[in-house]
PDB file of C-alpha atoms in Angstrom:
ATOM      1  CA  MET A   1      -7.001 -25.606   6.080  1.00  0.00           C
ATOM      2  CA  LYS A   2      -7.973 -22.194   4.681  1.00  0.00           C
ATOM      3  CA  THR A   3      -6.259 -21.099   1.486  1.00  0.00           C
ATOM      4  CA  VAL A   4      -5.196 -17.583   0.484  1.00  0.00           C
ATOM      5  CA  VAL A   5      -3.859 -16.582  -2.915  1.00  0.00           C
ATOM      6  CA  ILE A   6      -1.375 -13.712  -2.863  1.00  0.00           C
ATOM      7  CA  ALA A   7      -0.710 -12.021  -6.185  1.00  0.00           C
ATOM      8  CA  GLY A   8       2.515 -10.040  -6.171  1.00  0.00           C
ATOM      9  CA  ALA A   9       3.998 -12.018  -3.270  1.00  0.00           C
ATOM     10  CA  SER A  10       7.657 -11.276  -4.020  1.00  0.00           C
ATOM     11  CA  GLY A  11       7.636  -7.642  -2.872  1.00  0.00           C
ATOM     12  CA  PHE A  12       8.148  -6.191   0.608  1.00  0.00           C
ATOM     13  CA  ILE A  13       4.454  -6.409   1.561  1.00  0.00           C
ATOM     14  CA  GLY A  14       3.748  -9.666  -0.287  1.00  0.00           C
ATOM     15  CA  SER A  15       6.608 -11.591   1.297  1.00  0.00           C
ATOM     16  CA  TYR A  16       5.553 -10.336   4.751  1.00  0.00           C
ATOM     17  CA  PHE A  17       1.952 -11.391   4.092  1.00  0.00           C
ATOM     18  CA  ALA A  18       2.991 -14.853   2.866  1.00  0.00           C
ATOM     19  CA  ARG A  19       4.973 -15.454   6.058  1.00  0.00           C
ATOM     20  CA  ARG A  20       2.224 -14.165   8.358  1.00  0.00           C
ATOM     21  CA  PHE A  21      -0.551 -16.151   6.673  1.00  0.00           C
ATOM     22  CA  ARG A  22       1.534 -19.326   7.018  1.00  0.00           C
ATOM     23  CA  GLU A  23       2.196 -18.534  10.681  1.00  0.00           C
ATOM     24  CA  ASP A  24      -1.584 -18.228  11.147  1.00  0.00           C
ATOM     25  CA  GLY A  25      -2.139 -21.679   9.625  1.00  0.00           C
ATOM     26  CA  TRP A  26      -3.213 -20.737   6.102  1.00  0.00           C
ATOM     27  CA  GLN A  27      -2.143 -22.510   2.941  1.00  0.00           C
ATOM     28  CA  VAL A  28      -0.547 -19.888   0.694  1.00  0.00           C
ATOM     29  CA  ARG A  29      -0.625 -19.971  -3.100  1.00  0.00           C
ATOM     30  CA  THR A  30       1.082 -17.264  -5.134  1.00  0.00           C
ATOM     31  CA  VAL A  31       0.684 -15.605  -8.521  1.00  0.00           C
ATOM     32  CA  GLY A  32       3.562 -13.615  -9.945  1.00  0.00           C
ATOM     33  CA  ARG A  33       6.636 -13.453 -12.159  1.00  0.00           C
ATOM     34  CA  ALA A  34       8.874 -15.534  -9.887  1.00  0.00           C
ATOM     35  CA  ALA A  35       9.652 -19.089 -11.022  1.00  0.00           C
ATOM     36  CA  SER A  36       8.598 -20.303  -7.562  1.00  0.00           C
ATOM     37  CA  ALA A  37       5.039 -18.890  -7.928  1.00  0.00           C
ATOM     38  CA  ASN A  38       2.139 -21.321  -8.256  1.00  0.00           C
ATOM     39  CA  ALA A  39       0.975 -19.441 -11.351  1.00  0.00           C
ATOM     40  CA  GLN A  40       2.592 -16.993 -13.775  1.00  0.00           C
ATOM     41  CA  TRP A  41       0.816 -13.909 -15.109  1.00  0.00           C
ATOM     42  CA  ASP A  42       0.736 -15.195 -18.711  1.00  0.00           C
ATOM     43  CA  ASP A  43      -1.031 -18.461 -17.776  1.00  0.00           C
ATOM     44  CA  ASP A  44      -4.771 -17.964 -17.188  1.00  0.00           C
ATOM     45  CA  ALA A  45      -5.375 -21.677 -16.625  1.00  0.00           C
ATOM     46  CA  ALA A  46      -2.753 -21.831 -13.873  1.00  0.00           C
ATOM     47  CA  ILE A  47      -4.163 -18.702 -12.198  1.00  0.00           C
ATOM     48  CA  THR A  48      -7.663 -20.224 -12.291  1.00  0.00           C
ATOM     49  CA  LYS A  49      -6.298 -23.444 -10.746  1.00  0.00           C
ATOM     50  CA  ALA A  50      -4.595 -21.423  -7.976  1.00  0.00           C
ATOM     51  CA  LEU A  51      -7.769 -19.435  -7.229  1.00  0.00           C
ATOM     52  CA  ASN A  52     -10.216 -22.334  -7.359  1.00  0.00           C
ATOM     53  CA  GLY A  53     -11.278 -23.344  -3.857  1.00  0.00           C
ATOM     54  CA  ALA A  54      -9.321 -20.531  -2.180  1.00  0.00           C
ATOM     55  CA  GLU A  55     -11.133 -18.533   0.469  1.00  0.00           C
ATOM     56  CA  LEU A  56      -9.315 -15.234  -0.007  1.00  0.00           C
ATOM     57  CA  LEU A  57      -7.502 -13.472  -2.847  1.00  0.00           C
ATOM     58  CA  VAL A  58      -5.139 -10.601  -1.997  1.00  0.00           C
ATOM     59  CA  ASN A  59      -3.707  -8.738  -4.979  1.00  0.00           C
ATOM     60  CA  LEU A  60      -0.595  -6.696  -4.206  1.00  0.00           C
ATOM     61  CA  ALA A  61       0.863  -6.702  -7.729  1.00  0.00           C
ATOM     62  CA  GLY A  62       2.222  -3.463  -9.168  1.00  0.00           C
ATOM     63  CA  ARG A  63       5.518  -1.963 -10.290  1.00  0.00           C
ATOM     64  CA  SER A  64       7.182   0.348  -7.771  1.00  0.00           C
ATOM     65  CA  VAL A  65       6.297   4.042  -8.168  1.00  0.00           C
ATOM     66  CA  ASN A  66       9.704   5.043  -6.781  1.00  0.00           C
ATOM     67  CA  CYS A  67      11.045   6.112 -10.179  1.00  0.00           C
ATOM     68  CA  ARG A  68      10.965   9.020 -12.621  1.00  0.00           C
ATOM     69  CA  TYR A  69       7.624   9.171 -14.415  1.00  0.00           C
ATOM     70  CA  ASN A  70       8.915   8.948 -17.981  1.00  0.00           C
ATOM     71  CA  GLU A  71       6.733   7.448 -20.710  1.00  0.00           C
ATOM     72  CA  ARG A  72       8.007   3.880 -20.300  1.00  0.00           C
ATOM     73  CA  HIS A  73       7.720   3.914 -16.494  1.00  0.00           C
ATOM     74  CA  ARG A  74       4.213   5.409 -16.655  1.00  0.00           C
ATOM     75  CA  ARG A  75       3.106   2.599 -18.960  1.00  0.00           C
ATOM     76  CA  GLU A  76       4.705  -0.061 -16.740  1.00  0.00           C
ATOM     77  CA  ILE A  77       3.159   1.393 -13.560  1.00  0.00           C
ATOM     78  CA  LEU A  78      -0.322   1.455 -15.133  1.00  0.00           C
ATOM     79  CA  GLU A  79      -0.182  -1.927 -16.876  1.00  0.00           C
ATOM     80  CA  SER A  80       1.351  -3.739 -13.892  1.00  0.00           C
ATOM     81  CA  ARG A  81      -1.785  -2.821 -11.927  1.00  0.00           C
ATOM     82  CA  VAL A  82      -4.585  -2.887 -14.492  1.00  0.00           C
ATOM     83  CA  LEU A  83      -3.530  -5.963 -16.508  1.00  0.00           C
ATOM     84  CA  THR A  84      -2.843  -8.100 -13.423  1.00  0.00           C
ATOM     85  CA  THR A  85      -6.225  -7.163 -11.951  1.00  0.00           C
ATOM     86  CA  ARG A  86      -7.841  -8.013 -15.299  1.00  0.00           C
ATOM     87  CA  ALA A  87      -6.113 -11.418 -15.375  1.00  0.00           C
ATOM     88  CA  LEU A  88      -7.316 -12.205 -11.855  1.00  0.00           C
ATOM     89  CA  GLY A  89     -10.855 -11.206 -12.847  1.00  0.00           C
ATOM     90  CA  ARG A  90     -10.787 -13.576 -15.831  1.00  0.00           C
ATOM     91  CA  ALA A  91      -9.446 -16.408 -13.676  1.00  0.00           C
ATOM     92  CA  ALA A  92     -11.928 -15.864 -10.827  1.00  0.00           C
ATOM     93  CA  ALA A  93     -14.808 -15.845 -13.332  1.00  0.00           C
ATOM     94  CA  ALA A  94     -13.642 -19.257 -14.604  1.00  0.00           C
ATOM     95  CA  CYS A  95     -13.499 -20.836 -11.123  1.00  0.00           C
ATOM     96  CA  ALA A  96     -15.994 -23.498 -10.047  1.00  0.00           C
ATOM     97  CA  GLU A  97     -15.314 -22.343  -6.463  1.00  0.00           C
ATOM     98  CA  PRO A  98     -14.181 -18.697  -6.654  1.00  0.00           C
ATOM     99  CA  PRO A  99     -12.697 -16.911  -3.625  1.00  0.00           C
ATOM    100  CA  ARG A 100     -15.241 -15.508  -1.176  1.00  0.00           C
ATOM    101  CA  THR A 101     -13.287 -12.255  -0.806  1.00  0.00           C
ATOM    102  CA  TRP A 102     -11.018 -10.408  -3.240  1.00  0.00           C
ATOM    103  CA  ILE A 103      -9.027  -7.608  -1.629  1.00  0.00           C
ATOM    104  CA  ASN A 104      -7.269  -5.615  -4.334  1.00  0.00           C
ATOM    105  CA  SER A 105      -4.604  -3.027  -3.630  1.00  0.00           C
ATOM    106  CA  SER A 106      -5.387   0.571  -4.385  1.00  0.00           C
ATOM    107  CA  THR A 107      -3.723   3.650  -2.933  1.00  0.00           C
ATOM    108  CA  GLY A 108      -4.474   6.489  -0.544  1.00  0.00           C
ATOM    109  CA  THR A 109      -2.829   8.711  -3.162  1.00  0.00           C
ATOM    110  CA  ILE A 110      -6.178   8.634  -5.001  1.00  0.00           C
ATOM    111  CA  TYR A 111      -7.281  11.534  -2.736  1.00  0.00           C
ATOM    112  CA  ARG A 112      -6.295  15.144  -3.361  1.00  0.00           C
ATOM    113  CA  HIS A 113      -3.436  16.982  -1.661  1.00  0.00           C
ATOM    114  CA  ALA A 114      -5.084  17.717   1.699  1.00  0.00           C
ATOM    115  CA  GLU A 115      -3.799  19.880   4.530  1.00  0.00           C
ATOM    116  CA  ASP A 116      -7.255  21.171   5.531  1.00  0.00           C
ATOM    117  CA  ARG A 117      -9.178  18.019   6.506  1.00  0.00           C
ATOM    118  CA  PRO A 118      -8.911  14.227   6.467  1.00  0.00           C
ATOM    119  CA  GLN A 119     -10.128  12.247   3.465  1.00  0.00           C
ATOM    120  CA  SER A 120     -12.522   9.427   4.382  1.00  0.00           C
ATOM    121  CA  GLU A 121     -14.168   6.931   2.029  1.00  0.00           C
ATOM    122  CA  ALA A 122     -17.459   8.870   2.147  1.00  0.00           C
ATOM    123  CA  SER A 123     -16.270  12.491   2.190  1.00  0.00           C
ATOM    124  CA  GLY A 124     -12.829  12.283   0.565  1.00  0.00           C
ATOM    125  CA  GLU A 125     -12.253  14.159  -2.690  1.00  0.00           C
ATOM    126  CA  LEU A 126     -10.318  12.443  -5.457  1.00  0.00           C
ATOM    127  CA  GLY A 127      -7.299  14.290  -6.757  1.00  0.00           C
ATOM    128  CA  SER A 128      -5.848  14.741 -10.247  1.00  0.00           C
ATOM    129  CA  GLY A 129      -2.657  13.832 -12.052  1.00  0.00           C
ATOM    130  CA  PHE A 130      -0.906  10.659 -13.149  1.00  0.00           C
ATOM    131  CA  SER A 131      -0.960   8.807  -9.798  1.00  0.00           C
ATOM    132  CA  VAL A 132      -4.680   9.463  -9.359  1.00  0.00           C
ATOM    133  CA  ASP A 133      -5.408   8.374 -12.950  1.00  0.00           C
ATOM    134  CA  VAL A 134      -3.625   5.088 -12.256  1.00  0.00           C
ATOM    135  CA  ALA A 135      -5.570   4.543  -9.033  1.00  0.00           C
ATOM    136  CA  ARG A 136      -8.888   5.246 -10.770  1.00  0.00           C
ATOM    137  CA  ALA A 137      -8.074   2.829 -13.611  1.00  0.00           C
ATOM    138  CA  TRP A 138      -7.008   0.185 -11.070  1.00  0.00           C
ATOM    139  CA  GLU A 139     -10.277   0.448  -9.137  1.00  0.00           C
ATOM    140  CA  GLU A 140     -12.364   0.567 -12.326  1.00  0.00           C
ATOM    141  CA  GLU A 141     -10.749  -2.665 -13.507  1.00  0.00           C
ATOM    142  CA  LEU A 142     -11.680  -4.354 -10.225  1.00  0.00           C
ATOM    143  CA  ALA A 143     -15.235  -2.994 -10.398  1.00  0.00           C
ATOM    144  CA  GLY A 144     -15.594  -4.345 -13.941  1.00  0.00           C
ATOM    145  CA  ALA A 145     -14.658  -7.926 -13.025  1.00  0.00           C
ATOM    146  CA  VAL A 146     -17.771 -10.126 -13.322  1.00  0.00           C
ATOM    147  CA  VAL A 147     -17.494 -12.388 -10.268  1.00  0.00           C
ATOM    148  CA  PRO A 148     -20.915 -12.337  -8.557  1.00  0.00           C
ATOM    149  CA  ALA A 149     -19.957 -14.869  -5.865  1.00  0.00           C
ATOM    150  CA  THR A 150     -16.921 -12.835  -4.756  1.00  0.00           C
ATOM    151  CA  ARG A 151     -16.937  -9.681  -2.611  1.00  0.00           C
ATOM    152  CA  LYS A 152     -14.483  -7.205  -4.136  1.00  0.00           C
ATOM    153  CA  VAL A 153     -12.810  -4.609  -1.903  1.00  0.00           C
ATOM    154  CA  PRO A 154     -10.389  -1.977  -3.236  1.00  0.00           C
ATOM    155  CA  LEU A 155      -8.014  -1.252  -0.353  1.00  0.00           C
ATOM    156  CA  ARG A 156      -6.766   2.339  -0.437  1.00  0.00           C
ATOM    157  CA  ILE A 157      -3.457   1.820   1.314  1.00  0.00           C
ATOM    158  CA  ALA A 158      -1.431   4.618   2.908  1.00  0.00           C
ATOM    159  CA  ILE A 159       2.374   4.431   2.881  1.00  0.00           C
ATOM    160  CA  VAL A 160       3.339   1.073   4.390  1.00  0.00           C
ATOM    161  CA  LEU A 161       6.095   1.008   6.997  1.00  0.00           C
ATOM    162  CA  GLY A 162       8.216  -2.019   7.808  1.00  0.00           C
ATOM    163  CA  ALA A 163      11.657  -3.500   7.202  1.00  0.00           C
ATOM    164  CA  GLY A 164      11.627  -2.369   3.578  1.00  0.00           C
ATOM    165  CA  GLY A 165       9.660  -0.039   1.349  1.00  0.00           C
ATOM    166  CA  VAL A 166       9.916   3.711   1.966  1.00  0.00           C
ATOM    167  CA  MET A 167      11.788   3.429   5.265  1.00  0.00           C
ATOM    168  CA  GLY A 168      15.134   2.556   3.656  1.00  0.00           C
ATOM    169  CA  PRO A 169      15.632   5.899   1.845  1.00  0.00           C
ATOM    170  CA  LEU A 170      14.329   7.960   4.799  1.00  0.00           C
ATOM    171  CA  ARG A 171      16.650   6.193   7.255  1.00  0.00           C
ATOM    172  CA  ASN A 172      19.589   6.645   4.878  1.00  0.00           C
ATOM    173  CA  LEU A 173      18.902  10.384   4.591  1.00  0.00           C
ATOM    174  CA  ALA A 174      18.782  10.671   8.384  1.00  0.00           C
ATOM    175  CA  ARG A 175      22.079   8.799   8.778  1.00  0.00           C
ATOM    176  CA  LEU A 176      23.692  11.206   6.290  1.00  0.00           C
ATOM    177  CA  GLY A 177      22.516  14.203   8.336  1.00  0.00           C
ATOM    178  CA  LEU A 178      19.825  15.119   5.783  1.00  0.00           C
ATOM    179  CA  GLY A 179      16.891  13.997   7.899  1.00  0.00           C
ATOM    180  CA  GLY A 180      15.272  17.386   8.397  1.00  0.00           C
ATOM    181  CA  HIS A 181      11.809  18.304   7.145  1.00  0.00           C
ATOM    182  CA  MET A 182      11.204  18.137   3.394  1.00  0.00           C
ATOM    183  CA  GLY A 183       9.713  21.100   1.584  1.00  0.00           C
ATOM    184  CA  PRO A 184       7.393  23.030   3.934  1.00  0.00           C
ATOM    185  CA  GLY A 185       7.331  20.120   6.406  1.00  0.00           C
ATOM    186  CA  THR A 186       3.605  20.675   7.063  1.00  0.00           C
ATOM    187  CA  GLN A 187       2.365  18.146   4.482  1.00  0.00           C
ATOM    188  CA  LYS A 188       0.529  15.220   6.083  1.00  0.00           C
ATOM    189  CA  PHE A 189       2.054  11.757   6.079  1.00  0.00           C
ATOM    190  CA  SER A 190      -0.533   8.972   6.289  1.00  0.00           C
ATOM    191  CA  TRP A 191       0.974   5.599   7.009  1.00  0.00           C
ATOM    192  CA  ILE A 192       0.296   2.086   8.295  1.00  0.00           C
ATOM    193  CA  HIS A 193       2.592  -0.530   9.819  1.00  0.00           C
ATOM    194  CA  VAL A 194       2.799  -3.632   7.611  1.00  0.00           C
ATOM    195  CA  GLU A 195       1.538  -5.821  10.488  1.00  0.00           C
ATOM    196  CA  ASP A 196      -1.567  -3.645  10.827  1.00  0.00           C
ATOM    197  CA  LEU A 197      -2.114  -3.844   7.070  1.00  0.00           C
ATOM    198  CA  PHE A 198      -2.044  -7.644   7.344  1.00  0.00           C
ATOM    199  CA  ARG A 199      -4.462  -7.513  10.287  1.00  0.00           C
ATOM    200  CA  ALA A 200      -6.751  -5.141   8.358  1.00  0.00           C
ATOM    201  CA  VAL A 201      -6.919  -7.592   5.444  1.00  0.00           C
ATOM    202  CA  LEU A 202      -7.999 -10.406   7.795  1.00  0.00           C
ATOM    203  CA  PHE A 203     -10.459  -8.061   9.531  1.00  0.00           C
ATOM    204  CA  ILE A 204     -12.093  -7.095   6.216  1.00  0.00           C
ATOM    205  CA  HIS A 205     -12.255 -10.717   5.054  1.00  0.00           C
ATOM    206  CA  GLU A 206     -14.079 -11.724   8.239  1.00  0.00           C
ATOM    207  CA  ARG A 207     -16.676  -8.912   7.930  1.00  0.00           C
ATOM    208  CA  PRO A 208     -18.862  -9.303   4.830  1.00  0.00           C
ATOM    209  CA  GLU A 209     -20.612  -6.013   5.622  1.00  0.00           C
ATOM    210  CA  LEU A 210     -17.440  -4.077   4.693  1.00  0.00           C
ATOM    211  CA  THR A 211     -17.829  -3.235   1.002  1.00  0.00           C
ATOM    212  CA  GLY A 212     -16.635  -0.671  -1.500  1.00  0.00           C
ATOM    213  CA  PRO A 213     -13.353   1.203  -1.074  1.00  0.00           C
ATOM    214  CA  VAL A 214     -11.739   0.830   2.355  1.00  0.00           C
ATOM    215  CA  ASN A 215      -8.955   3.129   3.572  1.00  0.00           C
ATOM    216  CA  ALA A 216      -6.031   1.389   5.278  1.00  0.00           C
ATOM    217  CA  ALA A 217      -4.081   3.825   7.454  1.00  0.00           C
ATOM    218  CA  SER A 218      -3.240   4.573  11.048  1.00  0.00           C
ATOM    219  CA  PRO A 219      -5.801   7.035  12.479  1.00  0.00           C
ATOM    220  CA  TYR A 220      -2.863   9.228  13.568  1.00  0.00           C
ATOM    221  CA  PRO A 221      -1.057  10.774  10.581  1.00  0.00           C
ATOM    222  CA  VAL A 222       1.793  13.183  11.225  1.00  0.00           C
ATOM    223  CA  GLU A 223       3.313  16.150   9.432  1.00  0.00           C
ATOM    224  CA  ASN A 224       6.477  15.547   7.427  1.00  0.00           C
ATOM    225  CA  GLY A 225       8.557  17.510   9.948  1.00  0.00           C
ATOM    226  CA  GLU A 226       7.447  15.235  12.781  1.00  0.00           C
ATOM    227  CA  LEU A 227       7.991  12.141  10.604  1.00  0.00           C
ATOM    228  CA  MET A 228      11.622  13.034   9.968  1.00  0.00           C
ATOM    229  CA  ALA A 229      12.195  13.955  13.642  1.00  0.00           C
ATOM    230  CA  LEU A 230      10.879  10.520  14.667  1.00  0.00           C
ATOM    231  CA  VAL A 231      13.022   8.760  12.043  1.00  0.00           C
ATOM    232  CA  ARG A 232      16.091  10.550  13.447  1.00  0.00           C
ATOM    233  CA  GLN A 233      15.048   9.704  17.006  1.00  0.00           C
ATOM    234  CA  SER A 234      14.607   6.001  16.198  1.00  0.00           C
ATOM    235  CA  LEU A 235      18.165   5.958  14.816  1.00  0.00           C
ATOM    236  CA  GLY A 236      19.715   8.082  17.563  1.00  0.00           C
ATOM    237  CA  VAL A 237      20.610  10.861  15.085  1.00  0.00           C
ATOM    238  CA  PRO A 238      20.369  14.250  16.863  1.00  0.00           C
ATOM    239  CA  PHE A 239      20.101  16.630  13.905  1.00  0.00           C
ATOM    240  CA  GLY A 240      18.931  16.723  10.299  1.00  0.00           C
ATOM    241  CA  VAL A 241      19.323  19.429   7.665  1.00  0.00           C
ATOM    242  CA  PRO A 242      15.963  20.495   6.151  1.00  0.00           C
ATOM    243  CA  THR A 243      15.565  20.035   2.391  1.00  0.00           C
ATOM    244  CA  PRO A 244      13.777  22.838   0.503  1.00  0.00           C
ATOM    245  CA  ALA A 245      11.417  21.870  -2.329  1.00  0.00           C
ATOM    246  CA  TRP A 246      13.768  23.174  -5.068  1.00  0.00           C
ATOM    247  CA  LEU A 247      16.601  20.987  -3.793  1.00  0.00           C
ATOM    248  CA  LEU A 248      14.268  17.996  -3.585  1.00  0.00           C
ATOM    249  CA  GLU A 249      13.372  18.542  -7.253  1.00  0.00           C
ATOM    250  CA  ALA A 250      17.044  18.501  -8.231  1.00  0.00           C
ATOM    251  CA  GLY A 251      17.816  15.542  -5.997  1.00  0.00           C
ATOM    252  CA  ALA A 252      14.842  13.570  -7.277  1.00  0.00           C
ATOM    253  CA  VAL A 253      16.199  13.792 -10.815  1.00  0.00           C
ATOM    254  CA  LEU A 254      19.580  12.507  -9.636  1.00  0.00           C
ATOM    255  CA  ILE A 255      18.163   9.531  -7.716  1.00  0.00           C
ATOM    256  CA  ARG A 256      15.459   8.911 -10.356  1.00  0.00           C
ATOM    257  CA  THR A 257      12.346   9.368  -8.253  1.00  0.00           C
ATOM    258  CA  GLN A 258       9.442  11.836  -7.916  1.00  0.00           C
ATOM    259  CA  THR A 259       9.087  14.577  -5.290  1.00  0.00           C
ATOM    260  CA  GLU A 260       5.360  13.755  -5.120  1.00  0.00           C
ATOM    261  CA  LEU A 261       6.310  10.816  -2.899  1.00  0.00           C
ATOM    262  CA  VAL A 262       7.328  13.206  -0.099  1.00  0.00           C
ATOM    263  CA  LEU A 263       5.693  16.553  -0.956  1.00  0.00           C
ATOM    264  CA  LYS A 264       2.077  15.488  -1.518  1.00  0.00           C
ATOM    265  CA  SER A 265      -0.015  15.900   1.622  1.00  0.00           C
ATOM    266  CA  ARG A 266      -1.732  12.547   2.154  1.00  0.00           C
ATOM    267  CA  TRP A 267      -4.368  12.673   4.892  1.00  0.00           C
ATOM    268  CA  VAL A 268      -6.153   9.334   4.710  1.00  0.00           C
ATOM    269  CA  GLU A 269      -8.827   8.621   7.323  1.00  0.00           C
ATOM    270  CA  PRO A 270      -9.651   4.907   7.892  1.00  0.00           C
ATOM    271  CA  ARG A 271     -13.279   5.689   8.758  1.00  0.00           C
ATOM    272  CA  LYS A 272     -14.818   2.361   7.689  1.00  0.00           C
ATOM    273  CA  LEU A 273     -12.267   0.323   9.653  1.00  0.00           C
ATOM    274  CA  LEU A 274     -12.643   2.522  12.740  1.00  0.00           C
ATOM    275  CA  ASP A 275     -16.447   2.362  12.622  1.00  0.00           C
ATOM    276  CA  ALA A 276     -16.274  -1.442  12.308  1.00  0.00           C
ATOM    277  CA  GLY A 277     -14.105  -1.659  15.448  1.00  0.00           C
ATOM    278  CA  PHE A 278     -10.629  -2.176  13.980  1.00  0.00           C
ATOM    279  CA  ALA A 279      -7.751  -1.064  16.220  1.00  0.00           C
ATOM    280  CA  CYS A 280      -4.134  -0.770  15.085  1.00  0.00           C
ATOM    281  CA  GLU A 281      -1.449  -2.626  17.003  1.00  0.00           C
ATOM    282  CA  TYR A 282       0.903   0.243  16.052  1.00  0.00           C
ATOM    283  CA  PRO A 283      -1.306   3.372  16.102  1.00  0.00           C
ATOM    284  CA  SER A 284       1.511   5.846  16.837  1.00  0.00           C
ATOM    285  CA  LEU A 285       4.340   6.528  14.417  1.00  0.00           C
ATOM    286  CA  ALA A 286       6.931   6.613  17.223  1.00  0.00           C
ATOM    287  CA  GLY A 287       5.967   3.091  18.284  1.00  0.00           C
ATOM    288  CA  ALA A 288       5.957   1.808  14.704  1.00  0.00           C
ATOM    289  CA  LEU A 289       9.386   3.286  13.924  1.00  0.00           C
ATOM    290  CA  ASN A 290      10.877   1.961  17.141  1.00  0.00           C
ATOM    291  CA  GLU A 291       9.598  -1.549  16.318  1.00  0.00           C
ATOM    292  CA  ILE A 292      11.102  -1.313  12.826  1.00  0.00           C
ATOM    293  CA  ALA A 293      14.418   0.005  14.182  1.00  0.00           C
ATOM    294  CA  GLU A 294      14.574  -2.842  16.716  1.00  0.00           C
ATOM    295  CA  GLY A 295      13.996  -5.348  13.930  1.00  0.00           C
ATOM    296  CA  ASN A 296      16.827  -3.837  11.863  1.00  0.00           C
ATOM    297  CA  ARG A 297      19.456  -3.921  14.617  1.00  0.00           C
TER     298      ARG A 297
END
């Protein structure tokens, strides 16, 4: 039986991955803060034991960015990504049989605000600001891990859609009649269904020629205005009031989040996956949202 180690398995994506790997016949070991995890973050020996003999390591650990970026939250967001990646690197280096593949979360937010052209792995331009600094540090930590027998792939993930994550707040806004476009409404929304993210991880693991950063996104991003129209449509809500940027700024303070999460134009092109022959099961946003809505009924 093949073994996968999932770090950060208690979140929305991690719990989905754990279930899907088990359904596909994998043995699943976990690293995290939960008492039920096979290894805790402060126990290098236990992490090494969990990794030893595993075929695949998937690191999804990281504090949610859906918060105000005050000093404490900034530190927690950075450390929850960099220090966990560092711990996994130490443990993998100590393994007699290290994992063959290490897929480490990164983020499509590493690219600049882009409304002019898509950002691929080869031609994409990195942005600036706190979120980009975190993504760079995260990827640098992975690159610095000395594990010569393990292929390391930073996965630059677009916004993940499923029965959790970002969809909850967007659906709630639509139900309240506030599901119109946000800010200008022309900013790009790159996304991927959680099932396609799982399939992309397996696809990358099975293809040793895929190296370096890999973008994980549907090849069909939409503008924010279309996103909100499709969210309303999936819920049967006929109308949504648009939210200007100034009101979003005020509202973000009240609900303790950042407007960057909806105002930044993310246009992530999954060029490496497309060139390698990967095809999404949910390529269109309408289909993805309808599947999620069906699952929530």
